[in-house]
mmCIF file of C-alpha atoms in Angstrom:
data_model
loop_
_atom_site.group_PDB
_atom_site.id
_atom_site.type_symbol
_atom_site.label_atom_id
_atom_site.label_comp_id
_atom_site.label_asym_id
_atom_site.label_seq_id
_atom_site.Cartn_x
_atom_site.Cartn_y
_atom_site.Cartn_z
ATOM 1 C CA MET A 1 5.735 20.106 -12.602
ATOM 2 C CA ALA A 2 6.579 16.644 -11.020
ATOM 3 C CA GLU A 3 6.675 13.599 -13.254
ATOM 4 C CA LYS A 4 4.353 10.983 -13.166
ATOM 5 C CA LYS A 5 6.063 7.759 -12.039
ATOM 6 C CA LEU A 6 2.793 5.591 -12.128
ATOM 7 C CA ILE A 7 -0.103 6.002 -14.207
ATOM 8 C CA ILE A 8 -3.347 3.576 -13.839
ATOM 9 C CA GLU A 9 -5.227 4.222 -16.922
ATOM 10 C CA ASP A 10 -9.248 3.161 -17.246
ATOM 11 C CA VAL A 11 -8.705 0.090 -15.252
ATOM 12 C CA THR A 12 -11.442 -2.588 -15.044
ATOM 13 C CA LYS A 13 -11.366 -5.835 -13.427
ATOM 14 C CA ARG A 14 -14.210 -8.402 -13.687
ATOM 15 C CA PHE A 15 -14.191 -11.897 -11.957
ATOM 16 C CA ILE A 16 -16.490 -14.786 -12.887
ATOM 17 C CA THR A 17 -17.744 -16.762 -9.542
ATOM 18 C CA SER A 18 -18.367 -20.574 -9.275
ATOM 19 C CA LYS A 19 -21.958 -19.972 -10.213
ATOM 20 C CA ASN A 20 -20.729 -18.521 -13.452
ATOM 21 C CA GLU A 21 -21.794 -14.966 -12.424
ATOM 22 C CA GLU A 22 -19.837 -11.788 -13.260
ATOM 23 C CA ILE A 23 -18.519 -9.420 -10.626
ATOM 24 C CA VAL A 24 -17.050 -6.015 -11.588
ATOM 25 C CA ALA A 25 -14.609 -5.276 -8.784
ATOM 26 C CA LEU A 26 -13.163 -2.322 -10.566
ATOM 27 C CA GLU A 27 -14.552 0.097 -13.244
ATOM 28 C CA ASP A 28 -12.541 2.469 -15.182
ATOM 29 C CA VAL A 29 -10.154 3.412 -12.554
ATOM 30 C CA SER A 30 -7.698 6.032 -13.472
ATOM 31 C CA ALA A 31 -4.951 7.613 -11.130
ATOM 32 C CA TYR A 32 -1.359 8.465 -10.879
ATOM 33 C CA VAL A 33 1.347 8.759 -8.601
ATOM 34 C CA GLU A 34 4.159 11.309 -8.993
ATOM 35 C CA THR A 35 7.892 10.583 -8.498
ATOM 36 C CA SER A 36 8.787 10.787 -4.728
ATOM 37 C CA GLU A 37 4.949 11.024 -4.016
ATOM 38 C CA PHE A 38 3.278 9.040 -1.168
ATOM 39 C CA VAL A 39 -0.210 8.294 -2.367
ATOM 40 C CA THR A 40 -2.868 6.512 -0.027
ATOM 41 C CA ILE A 41 -6.108 4.582 -1.140
ATOM 42 C CA VAL A 42 -9.055 4.340 1.173
ATOM 43 C CA GLY A 43 -12.702 3.084 0.694
ATOM 44 C CA THR A 44 -15.223 0.971 2.105
ATOM 45 C CA SER A 45 -14.667 -2.631 2.592
ATOM 46 C CA GLY A 46 -15.013 -4.639 -0.817
ATOM 47 C CA CYS A 47 -14.498 -1.477 -2.832
ATOM 48 C CA GLY A 48 -11.457 -3.338 -4.849
ATOM 49 C CA LYS A 49 -8.409 -1.081 -3.582
ATOM 50 C CA SER A 50 -6.442 -4.319 -2.611
ATOM 51 C CA THR A 51 -7.147 -5.753 -6.192
ATOM 52 C CA LEU A 52 -6.110 -2.513 -7.610
ATOM 53 C CA LEU A 53 -2.938 -2.776 -5.891
ATOM 54 C CA LYS A 54 -2.253 -6.278 -6.996
ATOM 55 C CA ILE A 55 -3.063 -5.149 -10.493
ATOM 56 C CA VAL A 56 -0.091 -2.453 -10.061
ATOM 57 C CA ALA A 57 2.095 -5.285 -8.426
ATOM 58 C CA GLY A 58 1.338 -7.628 -11.551
ATOM 59 C CA LEU A 59 -0.133 -10.199 -9.438
ATOM 60 C CA GLU A 60 -3.599 -9.674 -11.201
ATOM 61 C CA ARG A 61 -4.250 -8.886 -14.689
ATOM 62 C CA PRO A 62 -6.752 -6.147 -15.583
ATOM 63 C CA SER A 63 -9.944 -6.971 -17.640
ATOM 64 C CA SER A 64 -9.257 -3.789 -19.426
ATOM 65 C CA GLY A 65 -6.981 -0.697 -19.274
ATOM 66 C CA ARG A 66 -3.337 -0.712 -18.348
ATOM 67 C CA VAL A 67 -0.789 0.193 -15.717
ATOM 68 C CA LEU A 68 2.180 2.353 -16.735
ATOM 69 C CA LEU A 69 5.517 2.521 -14.662
ATOM 70 C CA ASP A 70 8.033 4.897 -15.922
ATOM 71 C CA GLY A 71 6.068 4.849 -19.106
ATOM 72 C CA ARG A 72 6.384 1.308 -19.532
ATOM 73 C CA GLU A 73 3.201 -1.087 -19.287
ATOM 74 C CA THR A 74 3.347 -3.643 -16.353
ATOM 75 C CA ARG A 75 1.834 -7.088 -16.739
ATOM 76 C CA GLU A 76 4.078 -9.241 -14.538
ATOM 77 C CA PRO A 77 5.332 -8.947 -11.343
ATOM 78 C CA GLY A 78 8.826 -7.427 -11.181
ATOM 79 C CA ALA A 79 11.762 -6.044 -9.186
ATOM 80 C CA ASP A 80 10.828 -2.525 -10.052
ATOM 81 C CA ARG A 81 8.074 -2.783 -7.515
ATOM 82 C CA GLY A 82 8.475 -3.771 -3.803
ATOM 83 C CA MET A 83 5.184 -5.329 -2.088
ATOM 84 C CA VAL A 84 4.571 -5.252 1.534
ATOM 85 C CA PHE A 85 1.297 -7.244 2.579
ATOM 86 C CA GLN A 86 -0.612 -7.261 5.773
ATOM 87 C CA SER A 87 0.241 -10.814 6.597
ATOM 88 C CA TYR A 88 3.821 -11.560 7.760
ATOM 89 C CA THR A 89 5.355 -12.837 4.705
ATOM 90 C CA LEU A 90 8.885 -13.371 5.679
ATOM 91 C CA TYR A 91 10.648 -16.624 4.937
ATOM 92 C CA PRO A 92 10.574 -18.306 8.218
ATOM 93 C CA TRP A 93 13.820 -20.402 7.296
ATOM 94 C CA LEU A 94 15.905 -17.200 6.872
ATOM 95 C CA THR A 95 17.408 -14.878 9.525
ATOM 96 C CA VAL A 96 16.329 -11.163 9.322
ATOM 97 C CA LYS A 97 19.612 -10.555 7.351
ATOM 98 C CA GLU A 98 19.100 -13.215 4.822
ATOM 99 C CA ASN A 99 15.311 -12.163 4.483
ATOM 100 C CA ILE A 100 16.456 -8.560 3.799
ATOM 101 C CA ALA A 101 19.256 -9.708 1.463
ATOM 102 C CA PHE A 102 17.011 -12.137 -0.546
ATOM 103 C CA GLY A 103 16.097 -9.822 -3.657
ATOM 104 C CA LEU A 104 19.846 -8.595 -3.673
ATOM 105 C CA ARG A 105 21.000 -12.160 -3.972
ATOM 106 C CA LEU A 106 18.695 -12.971 -6.750
ATOM 107 C CA LYS A 107 20.146 -10.180 -8.626
ATOM 108 C CA LYS A 108 23.672 -11.518 -7.596
ATOM 109 C CA ALA A 109 24.847 -8.334 -5.919
ATOM 110 C CA PRO A 110 28.321 -8.278 -4.716
ATOM 111 C CA LYS A 111 28.576 -9.558 -1.247
ATOM 112 C CA GLY A 112 30.141 -6.190 -0.101
ATOM 113 C CA GLU A 113 27.064 -4.510 -1.523
ATOM 114 C CA ILE A 114 24.696 -6.856 -0.056
ATOM 115 C CA ASP A 115 26.335 -6.312 3.552
ATOM 116 C CA GLU A 116 26.299 -2.677 3.309
ATOM 117 C CA THR A 117 22.671 -2.501 2.129
ATOM 118 C CA VAL A 118 21.470 -4.831 4.841
ATOM 119 C CA ALA A 119 23.305 -3.235 7.662
ATOM 120 C CA TYR A 120 21.796 0.312 6.262
ATOM 121 C CA TYR A 121 18.228 -0.904 6.388
ATOM 122 C CA LEU A 122 18.860 -2.770 9.697
ATOM 123 C CA ASP A 123 19.745 0.524 11.270
ATOM 124 C CA LYS A 124 17.010 2.544 9.556
ATOM 125 C CA VAL A 125 14.355 0.269 10.718
ATOM 126 C CA GLY A 126 15.783 -0.194 14.145
ATOM 127 C CA LEU A 127 16.780 -3.708 14.071
ATOM 128 C CA THR A 128 20.573 -3.481 14.186
ATOM 129 C CA GLY A 129 21.893 -6.456 16.402
ATOM 130 C CA PHE A 130 18.539 -8.669 15.321
ATOM 131 C CA ASP A 131 20.352 -9.700 11.960
ATOM 132 C CA ALA A 132 20.807 -13.416 12.996
ATOM 133 C CA TYR A 133 17.345 -13.839 14.538
ATOM 134 C CA TYR A 134 14.827 -16.051 12.942
ATOM 135 C CA PRO A 135 11.216 -14.508 12.389
ATOM 136 C CA LYS A 136 9.528 -16.670 14.936
ATOM 137 C CA ALA A 137 11.539 -14.742 17.418
ATOM 138 C CA LEU A 138 10.267 -11.397 16.453
ATOM 139 C CA SER A 139 7.206 -9.418 17.364
ATOM 140 C CA GLY A 140 4.572 -8.538 14.714
ATOM 141 C CA GLY A 141 5.909 -4.903 14.364
ATOM 142 C CA MET A 142 9.423 -6.205 14.257
ATOM 143 C CA LYS A 143 8.434 -8.598 11.332
ATOM 144 C CA GLN A 144 6.826 -5.941 9.474
ATOM 145 C CA ARG A 145 9.947 -3.686 9.626
ATOM 146 C CA VAL A 146 11.951 -6.533 8.169
ATOM 147 C CA ALA A 147 9.391 -6.835 5.432
ATOM 148 C CA ILE A 148 9.769 -2.958 4.754
ATOM 149 C CA ALA A 149 13.390 -3.343 4.891
ATOM 150 C CA ARG A 150 13.496 -6.153 2.342
ATOM 151 C CA ALA A 151 11.150 -4.473 -0.070
ATOM 152 C CA MET A 152 13.150 -1.255 0.084
ATOM 153 C CA ALA A 153 16.773 -2.935 -0.051
ATOM 154 C CA ASN A 154 15.845 -3.840 -3.668
ATOM 155 C CA ASN A 155 15.703 -0.340 -4.521
ATOM 156 C CA PRO A 156 12.283 -0.711 -6.328
ATOM 157 C CA GLU A 157 10.819 2.315 -8.600
ATOM 158 C CA ILE A 158 7.774 2.128 -6.259
ATOM 159 C CA LEU A 159 6.734 0.653 -2.907
ATOM 160 C CA LEU A 160 3.316 -0.943 -2.792
ATOM 161 C CA LEU A 161 1.819 -1.578 0.510
ATOM 162 C CA ASP A 162 -1.335 -3.419 1.327
ATOM 163 C CA GLU A 163 -2.673 -2.671 4.648
ATOM 164 C CA PRO A 164 0.853 -3.441 6.219
ATOM 165 C CA PHE A 165 -0.025 -2.426 9.733
ATOM 166 C CA GLY A 166 -3.537 -3.760 9.748
ATOM 167 C CA ALA A 167 -2.663 -6.766 12.233
ATOM 168 C CA LEU A 168 -0.609 -4.668 14.613
ATOM 169 C CA ASP A 169 -2.027 -3.388 17.911
ATOM 170 C CA ALA A 170 -2.881 0.527 18.210
ATOM 171 C CA GLN A 171 0.406 1.801 19.735
ATOM 172 C CA THR A 172 2.646 -0.226 17.447
ATOM 173 C CA ARG A 173 0.821 0.842 14.489
ATOM 174 C CA VAL A 174 1.221 4.345 15.286
ATOM 175 C CA LEU A 175 5.251 3.909 15.575
ATOM 176 C CA MET A 176 5.114 2.046 12.372
ATOM 177 C CA GLN A 177 3.334 4.779 10.655
ATOM 178 C CA GLU A 178 6.038 7.253 12.128
ATOM 179 C CA LEU A 179 8.983 5.071 11.021
ATOM 180 C CA LEU A 180 7.500 4.571 7.667
ATOM 181 C CA LEU A 181 7.090 8.289 7.099
ATOM 182 C CA GLN A 182 10.541 8.893 7.992
ATOM 183 C CA LEU A 183 11.950 6.423 5.631
ATOM 184 C CA MET A 184 10.058 7.921 2.838
ATOM 185 C CA GLU A 185 11.216 11.500 3.694
ATOM 186 C CA GLU A 186 14.748 10.386 3.950
ATOM 187 C CA THR A 187 14.851 8.043 0.701
ATOM 188 C CA LYS A 188 12.207 10.119 -1.512
ATOM 189 C CA MET A 189 10.928 6.624 -2.447
ATOM 190 C CA THR A 190 7.562 6.611 -4.315
ATOM 191 C CA VAL A 191 4.759 4.974 -2.464
ATOM 192 C CA LEU A 192 1.176 3.611 -3.155
ATOM 193 C CA PHE A 193 -0.291 2.565 0.293
ATOM 194 C CA VAL A 194 -3.789 0.880 0.757
ATOM 195 C CA THR A 195 -5.475 1.153 4.124
ATOM 196 C CA HIS A 196 -8.934 1.220 5.672
ATOM 197 C CA ASP A 197 -7.485 3.675 8.438
ATOM 198 C CA ILE A 198 -8.569 7.087 7.729
ATOM 199 C CA ASP A 199 -5.986 8.762 10.277
ATOM 200 C CA GLU A 200 -3.260 6.795 8.620
ATOM 201 C CA ALA A 201 -4.185 7.659 5.101
ATOM 202 C CA ILE A 202 -4.063 11.455 5.913
ATOM 203 C CA PHE A 203 -1.185 11.336 8.137
ATOM 204 C CA LEU A 204 1.116 9.328 5.649
ATOM 205 C CA GLY A 205 -0.321 10.460 2.304
ATOM 206 C CA ASP A 206 0.236 13.626 0.100
ATOM 207 C CA VAL A 207 -2.669 12.743 -1.923
ATOM 208 C CA VAL A 208 -5.741 10.616 -0.732
ATOM 209 C CA TYR A 209 -7.878 8.693 -3.152
ATOM 210 C CA ILE A 210 -11.125 7.562 -1.999
ATOM 211 C CA MET A 211 -12.839 4.789 -4.201
ATOM 212 C CA THR A 212 -16.490 4.315 -4.515
ATOM 213 C CA ALA A 213 -18.301 1.000 -3.305
ATOM 214 C CA ARG A 214 -18.176 -1.831 -5.859
ATOM 215 C CA PRO A 215 -17.643 -1.623 -8.560
ATOM 216 C CA GLY A 216 -14.714 0.478 -7.254
ATOM 217 C CA ARG A 217 -13.968 3.877 -9.147
ATOM 218 C CA ILE A 218 -11.942 6.939 -7.915
ATOM 219 C CA LYS A 219 -14.564 9.022 -6.202
ATOM 220 C CA GLU A 220 -12.403 11.895 -4.991
ATOM 221 C CA GLU A 221 -8.806 12.927 -4.925
ATOM 222 C CA ILE A 222 -7.779 14.914 -1.765
ATOM 223 C CA LYS A 223 -4.478 16.781 -1.570
ATOM 224 C CA VAL A 224 -2.906 16.782 1.987
ATOM 225 C CA ASP A 225 -1.159 20.194 1.918
ATOM 226 C CA VAL A 226 1.311 19.607 4.980
ATOM 227 C CA SER A 227 4.859 20.037 4.543
ATOM 228 C CA HIS A 228 7.395 17.521 5.511
ATOM 229 C CA PRO A 229 8.793 16.317 7.827
ATOM 230 C CA ARG A 230 5.686 15.547 9.688
ATOM 231 C CA SER A 231 4.978 15.134 13.105
ATOM 232 C CA PRO A 232 2.293 13.185 14.774
ATOM 233 C CA ASP A 233 0.912 16.487 16.208
ATOM 234 C CA ILE A 234 -0.604 17.424 12.975
ATOM 235 C CA LYS A 235 -3.276 14.909 13.922
ATOM 236 C CA MET A 236 -4.803 17.216 16.325
ATOM 237 C CA THR A 237 -4.740 20.550 14.117
ATOM 238 C CA PRO A 238 -8.071 21.980 12.498
ATOM 239 C CA MET A 239 -6.680 21.067 9.164
ATOM 240 C CA PHE A 240 -6.351 17.539 9.616
ATOM 241 C CA LEU A 241 -9.663 17.133 11.565
ATOM 242 C CA GLU A 242 -11.261 18.984 8.787
ATOM 243 C CA LEU A 243 -9.815 16.370 6.041
ATOM 244 C CA LYS A 244 -10.788 13.584 8.384
ATOM 245 C CA LYS A 245 -14.478 14.868 8.539
ATOM 246 C CA LYS A 246 -14.499 15.138 4.691
ATOM 247 C CA VAL A 247 -12.999 11.607 4.097
ATOM 248 C CA VAL A 248 -15.329 9.752 6.747
ATOM 249 C CA LYS A 249 -18.400 11.644 5.169
ATOM 250 C CA SER A 250 -17.551 10.363 1.730
ATOM 251 C CA ILE A 251 -16.590 6.726 2.919
ATOM 252 C CA ARG A 252 -19.625 6.726 4.796
ATOM 253 C CA GLU A 253 -21.878 7.689 1.906
ATOM 254 C CA GLU A 254 -20.257 4.607 -0.093
ATOM 255 C CA THR A 255 -20.584 2.408 2.978
ATOM 256 C CA VAL A 256 -24.472 3.017 3.011
ATOM 257 C CA LYS A 257 -24.416 2.378 -0.907
ATOM 258 C CA SER A 258 -22.592 -1.105 -0.118
ATOM 259 C CA VAL A 259 -24.920 -2.141 2.505
ATOM 260 C CA ALA A 260 -28.042 -1.236 0.386
ATOM 261 C CA GLN A 261 -26.717 -3.200 -2.664
ATOM 262 C CA SER A 262 -26.011 -6.254 -0.114
ATOM 263 C CA LEU A 263 -29.531 -6.093 1.140
ATOM 264 C CA GLY A 264 -30.953 -5.949 -2.483
ATOM 265 C CA ARG A 265 -29.062 -8.867 -3.589
ATOM 266 C CA VAL A 266 -30.291 -10.975 -0.402
ATOM 267 C CA GLU A 267 -33.958 -9.789 -1.144
ATOM 268 C CA LYS A 268 -33.708 -10.780 -4.643
ATOM 269 C CA GLN A 269 -32.384 -14.335 -3.866
ATOM 270 C CA GLU A 270 -35.352 -14.855 -1.277
ATOM 271 C CA GLU A 271 -37.888 -14.115 -4.028
#
């Protein structure tokens, strides 16, 4: 039995609005990610999946419950978790090489180790020769490749990705999915990945968690029983299409609930 690298245990998150109203974004969420496993999270808009990822990253505190990484409770951001966002979060005043080396320099790694690691990940993300470029000279897909390389170069225990390909065009997005999957298959890194794209979730994930409408809970856990390495051709197989049908149906049910809740709130305000 594989080791549980990350454990999310009964996590609830409440927010207080400017009108002093309480919003429950997450309620009693429990999930886990095994070592070297790629887990994806999907759900209707506003279900709290990004909030959950921020709690795992230490960027938000849970109102109750806890997150354990390698058996240790996490409360603050740390180098043991690498984070990649949808927005391009590169430092514009640093070159590609300097961006990738940023975390290693903070840890005061030897120059030889930094140069070797940066060269390795530049090659892996297909950006050898772009080390002296600044972010403004890169396309969106290239920027995200640098962001992924920077996160992985720090050798985190788990890689956290919050809709990292959401701003890319369709073709670039598909290529980035294939690149990320190849990197994960080679490095055996543990990954927790939030997305609204169902095809992406199934293609990349070993496990897909489906969340309910707010307050977000884990509605369903779906195992993707496809061996590695994976080819994009699996997206056309009956198994893949059957899984997609199941996930679409489950999310649609939650979307209908979410819309009904919103309409109910509007009607209440108008009374």
